Amino acid sequence: MSISIKTAREIEKMRHAGQLLEKVHDELGKAIHPGMSTWEIDRLGEKIIRSFGCVPNFLNYNGYPASICVSVNQEVVHGIPSKKRILKEGDIVSLDAGLIYEGYHSDAARTHAVGEISPEAQKLIRVTRQAFFEGIKYAKAGHHLHEISAAIGTYAESFGYGVVRDLVGHGIGTHLHEDPQVPNFAQPSRGIRLQPGMTLAIEPMINAGRPEVRWLDDEWTVVTEDGSISAHYENTILITEGEPEILTLSHPEDTL
Ligand code: MF3
Ligand code: CO
């Protein structure tokens, strides 16, 4: 597959898909509380997505059995919601969600605190979010894709964190996963030249400890090999001539 350049009409739809997904995340963020099951988060998320007349794009994607990926503590991504998994005070929970609006996909992730969390966990969440912003400083026409990757990785590693290698960001549009892949760490090549109209899902996955991950027997849930906690932050962005447009975040100055 080659990299698609979106037309003005397509960009309008991507924008709308992004704005609706931001609302999903805002609602889910407000709903998180100790005692809530990860299944309830999925139910609520899917309900909100469908209330917009949209379709959850993760549901049944390669057989994934839910609409929202809910990953707790040492779970990095793709946690499967379960009635038995109850959030407790001090946990961190990463929510990854996506939807389709008139054929166009959006994809975004946030990591939330459950009640009061440790200063170390707070810092991991903050740095993971900031790593995204360090990366998108290079997300402009004329720059090269791997400048984004290197900026994300270098920033996160400067705190001694492990940057996940086995999963990457991606192009997005009429499909959830399009070319190019967007790694979160420095690459030997500079990568493709960025052009206006490219839409990318940029998603640092950062471990408090080592970068290695493994897959659980459910074949989805990715966990840190060393058991350290992990955070995820993702937005769908649009490359323009100037500053990138963050389609899934309208107020970047806010904390989450
Ligand atoms: N945001 C993730 C990604 O970009 C989630 C998709 S995995 C799914 O790959 F299978 F759950 F859809
Ligand atoms: Co993604």
XYZ file of C-alpha atoms and ligand atoms in Angstrom:
269
model
C 0.000 0.000 0.000
C 1.256 3.496 -0.740
C 0.811 6.613 1.353
C -2.470 8.388 0.666
C -2.722 12.167 0.389
C -6.164 13.261 1.513
C -8.232 15.724 -0.494
C -9.937 18.697 1.174
C -13.177 16.737 1.229
C -11.523 13.758 2.891
C -9.796 16.002 5.410
C -13.182 17.403 6.457
C -14.351 13.879 7.241
C -11.138 13.018 9.078
C -11.580 16.197 11.139
C -15.083 15.207 12.055
C -14.018 11.649 12.901
C -11.309 13.138 15.120
C -13.579 15.598 16.908
C -16.091 12.884 17.731
C -13.359 10.601 19.050
C -12.079 13.368 21.297
C -15.558 13.501 22.833
C -15.472 9.747 23.425
C -12.192 10.116 25.292
C -13.445 13.082 27.302
C -16.491 11.114 28.440
C -14.501 7.992 29.250
C -11.916 10.006 31.172
C -14.669 11.491 33.341
C -16.230 8.075 33.964
C -13.074 6.308 35.221
C -13.229 5.493 38.930
C -12.039 2.823 41.340
C -14.458 -0.131 41.310
C -15.287 0.196 37.602
C -14.682 -2.880 35.462
C -12.783 -2.599 32.205
C -15.862 -4.149 30.537
C -17.976 -1.179 31.683
C -15.492 1.169 29.989
C -15.886 -0.733 26.738
C -19.695 -0.736 26.997
C -19.782 3.013 27.636
C -17.263 3.748 24.874
C -19.147 1.753 22.273
C -22.430 3.351 23.321
C -21.017 6.852 22.847
C -19.473 5.971 19.467
C -22.778 4.537 18.214
C -24.716 7.515 19.604
C -22.787 9.591 17.041
C -23.931 7.249 14.276
C -20.337 6.022 13.959
C -18.840 2.533 14.000
C -16.118 1.375 16.435
C -13.221 0.431 14.156
C -11.416 -1.843 16.628
C -14.387 -4.195 17.092
C -13.628 -7.426 15.178
C -10.464 -5.911 13.701
C -8.354 -9.033 13.117
C -10.736 -10.636 15.595
C -10.289 -8.115 18.428
C -13.387 -8.733 20.594
C -14.186 -5.207 21.898
C -14.506 -1.554 20.886
C -12.074 0.000 23.351
C -8.638 -1.373 24.252
C -8.269 -1.096 28.035
C -4.758 -1.716 29.369
C -4.021 -1.528 33.098
C -0.622 -0.880 34.743
C 1.968 -3.268 33.182
C -0.340 -3.840 30.199
C 1.008 -1.762 27.327
C -1.802 -1.918 24.743
C -4.659 -4.077 23.423
C -5.953 -5.168 26.835
C -9.269 -6.979 26.421
C -12.084 -5.527 28.544
C -13.406 -7.931 31.172
C -16.120 -7.928 33.837
C -13.579 -9.488 36.171
C -10.972 -6.749 35.812
C -11.860 -4.081 38.344
C -9.948 -0.797 38.456
C -8.552 0.113 41.841
C -7.145 3.249 43.400
C -3.535 3.763 42.301
C -3.877 1.977 38.937
C -3.111 3.640 35.643
C -5.335 2.726 32.719
C -4.647 3.284 29.028
C -7.703 3.650 26.816
C -7.248 3.281 23.093
C -10.294 4.032 20.962
C -11.190 4.616 17.353
C -14.207 5.183 15.157
C -15.321 5.435 11.563
C -17.254 8.476 10.355
C -18.505 8.321 6.763
C -15.775 5.863 5.835
C -12.934 7.719 7.567
C -11.084 6.472 10.637
C -9.787 8.212 13.728
C -7.574 6.647 16.403
C -6.440 8.060 19.755
C -5.256 6.879 23.166
C -5.010 8.396 26.637
C -3.622 7.060 29.901
C -5.622 7.963 33.007
C -5.001 7.816 36.734
C -7.476 5.786 38.784
C -7.964 7.882 41.915
C -4.661 8.896 43.521
C -1.562 7.494 41.835
C 2.147 7.579 42.711
C 4.320 10.517 41.602
C 6.299 8.008 39.487
C 3.178 6.941 37.617
C 2.134 10.567 37.146
C 5.521 11.346 35.665
C 5.349 8.408 33.247
C 1.947 9.571 31.981
C 3.166 13.170 31.624
C 6.380 12.237 29.804
C 4.558 9.862 27.425
C 2.159 12.654 26.485
C 4.993 15.132 26.082
C 6.912 12.643 23.905
C 4.067 12.926 21.381
C 4.409 16.731 21.386
C 8.195 16.510 21.043
C 7.644 14.279 18.020
C 5.115 16.447 16.246
C 7.464 19.423 16.311
C 8.811 17.710 13.162
C 5.427 16.795 11.718
C 5.518 19.380 8.933
C 5.837 19.361 5.177
C 9.495 19.173 4.191
C 10.580 17.304 7.317
C 11.177 13.570 7.258
C 9.064 10.983 9.044
C 11.857 9.567 11.179
C 12.623 12.969 12.660
C 9.330 12.491 14.500
C 10.388 9.000 15.587
C 13.786 10.117 16.857
C 12.368 13.077 18.783
C 9.835 10.867 20.577
C 12.389 8.203 21.471
C 15.178 10.524 22.516
C 12.879 12.489 24.781
C 11.398 9.431 26.525
C 14.774 7.727 26.893
C 16.242 10.861 28.501
C 14.082 9.954 31.534
C 15.455 6.399 31.598
C 12.215 4.964 30.221
C 11.927 2.055 27.801
C 10.429 2.910 24.416
C 8.425 -0.006 23.015
C 9.945 -1.254 19.743
C 7.488 -3.967 18.769
C 4.527 -1.697 18.060
C 4.436 1.496 16.015
C 2.173 4.307 14.849
C 0.730 4.363 11.351
C -0.927 6.195 8.520
C -4.719 6.347 8.796
C -7.635 7.257 6.543
C -10.091 4.964 4.789
C -8.315 2.199 6.731
C -7.295 2.104 10.390
C -3.765 1.083 9.469
C -2.235 2.605 6.354
C 1.345 3.244 5.301
C 3.692 4.524 6.575
C 4.653 2.885 9.861
C 5.621 5.481 12.464
C 8.186 4.089 14.933
C 8.685 5.806 18.286
C 12.480 5.593 18.269
C 15.418 6.672 16.077
C 15.797 4.882 12.738
C 18.862 4.351 10.525
C 17.165 6.138 7.616
C 15.425 9.502 7.635
C 12.220 8.029 6.282
C 9.770 9.476 3.785
C 9.342 13.182 3.196
C 6.207 14.515 4.850
C 3.599 16.115 2.605
C 0.474 18.161 3.295
C -2.594 15.932 3.321
C -0.927 12.956 4.998
C -2.779 11.775 8.092
C -0.864 9.852 10.751
C -1.640 8.179 14.066
C 1.346 8.916 16.288
C 1.377 6.821 19.424
C 4.265 6.578 21.858
C 4.077 3.502 24.135
C 6.501 4.060 26.993
C 7.507 1.671 29.785
C 8.758 2.814 33.183
C 11.403 0.062 32.919
C 12.848 -1.898 30.020
C 11.460 -1.604 26.460
C 10.782 -5.329 25.951
C 7.205 -6.560 25.763
C 5.451 -9.911 25.423
C 2.010 -11.096 24.378
C -0.340 -12.852 26.820
C -2.049 -16.134 25.923
C -5.190 -14.220 24.893
C -3.065 -13.274 21.846
C -3.884 -9.569 22.256
C -2.772 -8.117 25.545
C 0.763 -6.759 25.327
C 2.561 -6.493 28.682
C 5.978 -5.302 29.761
C 8.464 -8.136 30.083
C 9.846 -6.750 33.356
C 6.434 -6.037 34.903
C 6.982 -2.262 34.976
C 4.016 0.023 34.278
C 3.442 1.457 30.815
C 1.662 4.488 29.338
C 0.212 5.192 25.884
C -0.684 8.470 24.226
C -1.962 8.783 20.677
C -3.554 11.301 18.355
C -4.507 11.319 14.699
C -2.794 14.296 13.039
C -2.843 16.031 9.671
C 0.351 17.230 7.992
C 0.014 20.757 6.611
C 2.487 23.308 5.204
C 2.816 24.730 8.723
C 1.970 23.367 12.144
C 0.318 19.943 12.166
C -3.386 19.817 12.939
C -4.174 17.451 15.810
C -7.496 16.021 14.686
C -8.309 14.210 17.950
C -7.365 17.035 20.340
C -8.802 20.540 20.190
C -7.068 22.038 23.260
C -3.486 20.757 23.376
C -2.701 23.087 26.295
C -4.994 21.032 28.597
C -3.400 18.163 30.493
C -5.077 15.134 28.936
N -4.707 2.126 18.289
C -4.361 0.758 18.051
C -3.600 0.692 16.775
O -3.355 1.667 16.211
C -5.480 -0.149 18.258
C -5.937 -1.060 17.205
S -5.827 -2.682 17.662
C -7.336 -3.379 17.570
O -3.134 -0.292 16.328
F -7.209 -4.524 17.112
F -7.859 -3.388 18.748
F -8.094 -2.724 16.776
Co -3.084 3.529 16.409
